[in-house]
C-alpha positions as a Python dict, from the first residue, in 0.01 Angstrom:
ca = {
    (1, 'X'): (0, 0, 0),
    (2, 'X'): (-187, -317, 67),
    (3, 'X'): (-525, -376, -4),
    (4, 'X'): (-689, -374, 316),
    (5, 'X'): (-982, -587, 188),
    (6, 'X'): (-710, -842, 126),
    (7, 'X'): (-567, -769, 498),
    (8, 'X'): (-669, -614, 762),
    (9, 'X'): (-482, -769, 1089),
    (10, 'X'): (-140, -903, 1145),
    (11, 'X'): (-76, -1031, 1456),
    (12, 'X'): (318, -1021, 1594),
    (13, 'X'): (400, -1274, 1819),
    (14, 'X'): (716, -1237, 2012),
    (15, 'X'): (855, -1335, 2359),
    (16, 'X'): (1061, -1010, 2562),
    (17, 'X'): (1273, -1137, 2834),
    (18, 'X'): (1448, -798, 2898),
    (19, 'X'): (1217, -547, 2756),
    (20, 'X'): (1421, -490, 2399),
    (21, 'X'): (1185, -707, 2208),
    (22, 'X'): (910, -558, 2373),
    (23, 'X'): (985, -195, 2289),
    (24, 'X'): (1096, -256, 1905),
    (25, 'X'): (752, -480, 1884),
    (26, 'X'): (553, -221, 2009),
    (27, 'X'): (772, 44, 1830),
    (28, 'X'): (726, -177, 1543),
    (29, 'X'): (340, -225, 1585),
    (30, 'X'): (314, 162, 1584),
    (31, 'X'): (509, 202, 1299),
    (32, 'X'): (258, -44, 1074),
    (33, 'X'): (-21, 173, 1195),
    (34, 'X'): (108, 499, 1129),
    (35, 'X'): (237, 455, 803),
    (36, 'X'): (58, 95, 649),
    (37, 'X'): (-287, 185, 812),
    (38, 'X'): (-219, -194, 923),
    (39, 'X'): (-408, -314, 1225),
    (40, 'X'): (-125, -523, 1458),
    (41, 'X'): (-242, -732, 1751),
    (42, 'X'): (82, -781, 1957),
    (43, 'X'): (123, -1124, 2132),
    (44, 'X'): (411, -1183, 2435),
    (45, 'X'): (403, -1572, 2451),
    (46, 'X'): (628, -1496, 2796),
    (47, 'X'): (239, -1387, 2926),
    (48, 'X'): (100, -1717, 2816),
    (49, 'X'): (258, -1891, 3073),
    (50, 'X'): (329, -2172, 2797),
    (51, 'X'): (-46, -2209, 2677),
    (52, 'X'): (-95, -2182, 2320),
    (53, 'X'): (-365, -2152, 2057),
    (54, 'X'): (-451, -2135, 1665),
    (55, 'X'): (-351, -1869, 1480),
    (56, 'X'): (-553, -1854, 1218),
    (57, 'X'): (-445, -1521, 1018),
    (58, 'X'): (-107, -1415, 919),
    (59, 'X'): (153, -1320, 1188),
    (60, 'X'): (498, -1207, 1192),
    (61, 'X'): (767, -1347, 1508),
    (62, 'X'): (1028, -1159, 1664),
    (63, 'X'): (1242, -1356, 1840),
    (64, 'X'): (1576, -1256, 2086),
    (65, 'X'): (1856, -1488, 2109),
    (66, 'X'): (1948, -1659, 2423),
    (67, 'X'): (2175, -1940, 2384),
    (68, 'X'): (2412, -2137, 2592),
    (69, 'X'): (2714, -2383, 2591),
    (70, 'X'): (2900, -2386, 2212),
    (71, 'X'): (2984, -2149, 1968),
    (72, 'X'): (2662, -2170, 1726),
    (73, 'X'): (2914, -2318, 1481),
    (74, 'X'): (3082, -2655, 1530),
    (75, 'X'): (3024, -2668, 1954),
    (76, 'X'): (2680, -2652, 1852),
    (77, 'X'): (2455, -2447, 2109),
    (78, 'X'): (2129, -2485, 2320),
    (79, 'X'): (1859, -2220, 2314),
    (80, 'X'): (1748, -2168, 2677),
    (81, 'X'): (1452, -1932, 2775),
    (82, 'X'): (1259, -1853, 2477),
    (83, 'X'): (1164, -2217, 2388),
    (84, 'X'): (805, -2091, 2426),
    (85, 'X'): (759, -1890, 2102),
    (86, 'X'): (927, -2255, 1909),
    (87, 'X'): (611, -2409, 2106),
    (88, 'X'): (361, -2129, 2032),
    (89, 'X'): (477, -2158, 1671),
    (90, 'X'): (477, -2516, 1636),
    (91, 'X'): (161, -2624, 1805),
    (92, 'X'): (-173, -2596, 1592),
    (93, 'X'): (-2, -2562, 1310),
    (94, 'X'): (22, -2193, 1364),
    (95, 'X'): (376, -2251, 1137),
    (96, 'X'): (163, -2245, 840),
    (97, 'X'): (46, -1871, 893),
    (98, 'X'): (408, -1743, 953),
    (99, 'X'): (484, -1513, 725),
    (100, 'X'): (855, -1477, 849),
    (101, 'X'): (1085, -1425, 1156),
    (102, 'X'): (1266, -1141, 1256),
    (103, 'X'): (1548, -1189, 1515),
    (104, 'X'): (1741, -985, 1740),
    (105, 'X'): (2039, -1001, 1926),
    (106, 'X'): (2394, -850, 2047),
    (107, 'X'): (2634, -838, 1782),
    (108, 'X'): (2929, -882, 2051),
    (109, 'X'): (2816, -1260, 2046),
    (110, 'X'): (2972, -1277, 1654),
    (111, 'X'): (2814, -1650, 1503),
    (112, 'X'): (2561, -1667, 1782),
    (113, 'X'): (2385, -1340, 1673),
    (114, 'X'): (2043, -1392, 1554),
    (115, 'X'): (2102, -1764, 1562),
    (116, 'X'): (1819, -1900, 1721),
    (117, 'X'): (1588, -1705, 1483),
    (118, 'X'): (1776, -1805, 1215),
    (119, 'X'): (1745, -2167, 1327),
    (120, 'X'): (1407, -2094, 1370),
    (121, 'X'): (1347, -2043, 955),
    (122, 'X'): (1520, -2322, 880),
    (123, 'X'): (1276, -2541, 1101),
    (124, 'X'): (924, -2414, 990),
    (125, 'X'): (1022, -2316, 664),
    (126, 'X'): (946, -1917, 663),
    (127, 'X'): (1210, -1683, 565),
    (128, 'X'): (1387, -1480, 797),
    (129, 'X'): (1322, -1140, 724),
    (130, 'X'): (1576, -914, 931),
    (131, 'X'): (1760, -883, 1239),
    (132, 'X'): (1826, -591, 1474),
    (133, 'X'): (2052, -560, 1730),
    (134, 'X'): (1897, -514, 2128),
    (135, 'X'): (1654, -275, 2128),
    (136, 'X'): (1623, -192, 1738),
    (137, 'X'): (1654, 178, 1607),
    (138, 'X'): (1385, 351, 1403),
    (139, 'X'): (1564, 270, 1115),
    (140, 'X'): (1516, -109, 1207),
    (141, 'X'): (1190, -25, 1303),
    (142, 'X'): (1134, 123, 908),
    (143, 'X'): (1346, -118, 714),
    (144, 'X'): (1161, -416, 901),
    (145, 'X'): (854, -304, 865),
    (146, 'X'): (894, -200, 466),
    (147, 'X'): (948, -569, 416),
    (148, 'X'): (707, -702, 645),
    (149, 'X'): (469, -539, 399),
    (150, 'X'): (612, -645, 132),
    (151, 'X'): (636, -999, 242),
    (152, 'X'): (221, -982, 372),
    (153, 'X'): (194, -888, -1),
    (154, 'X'): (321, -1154, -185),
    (155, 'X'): (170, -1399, 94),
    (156, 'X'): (-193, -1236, 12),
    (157, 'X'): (-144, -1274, -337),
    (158, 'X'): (-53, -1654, -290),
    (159, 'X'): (-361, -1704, -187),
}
């Protein structure tokens, strides 16, 4: 378990179009309670209306895929609604307290799945730490979560 004096909040920042990020984030957030006695404050940058602030503390993003035009592969592709969390993340340099991404998606969309999330690592230089598909089972919920952990871990121990 992690040493709480060492951390005692993470925040996860997401943005829920439909409602399946929502529920696995707060399924998620519930989960880190109950079993990591971790304090979560949940953040829906869809809320902010595009405003941002720092982040000063460690935070986990969850982040859906909604793409258009292209196949994610040599078409290329555009990411359409969720440009807000890239914002959120960038601005501030609220990048630097990332501790990873987790994306989600629908596996019927083959290359595209998880893409933007994906693409999303690659750009701020965090790891991507998982993927689930729509609204996440528990076993998502437990598996993401485990290495969430494990990743706040090695991050506290960094520093």
């Amino acid at each position: 378990m992690l040493d709480q004096k060492r951390q005692s909040l993470l925040y996860v920042v997401y943005i829920s179009l439909s409602g399946n990020t929502k529920s696995f984030a707060k399924r998620f957030r519930e989960h880190l309670l109950s079993q990591y006695d971790l304090q979560t404050e949940g953040i829906n940058v869809k809320d902010l209306n595009h405003d941002t602030f720092p982040i000063t503390e460690p935070f986990v993003a969850i982040l859906p895929t909604y793409l258009e035009g292209g196949n994610g592969i040599d078409t290329g592709d555009v990411e359409i609604l969720t440009n807000p969390l890239g914002d959120f993340i960038a601005a501030h340099g609220n990048d630097k307290h990332c501790i990873g991404i987790i994306g989600s998606g629908n596996r019927n969309f083959n290359e595209q799945y998880c893409l933007t999330a994906k693409q999303y690592a690659k750009r701020f230089g965090f790891p991507m730490l998982g993927d689930f598909e729509l609204r996440g089972t528990g076993a998502d919920v437990e598996r993401l979560a485990k290495i969430t952990m494990k990743r706040l871990a090695q991050v506290s121990q960094a520093h």
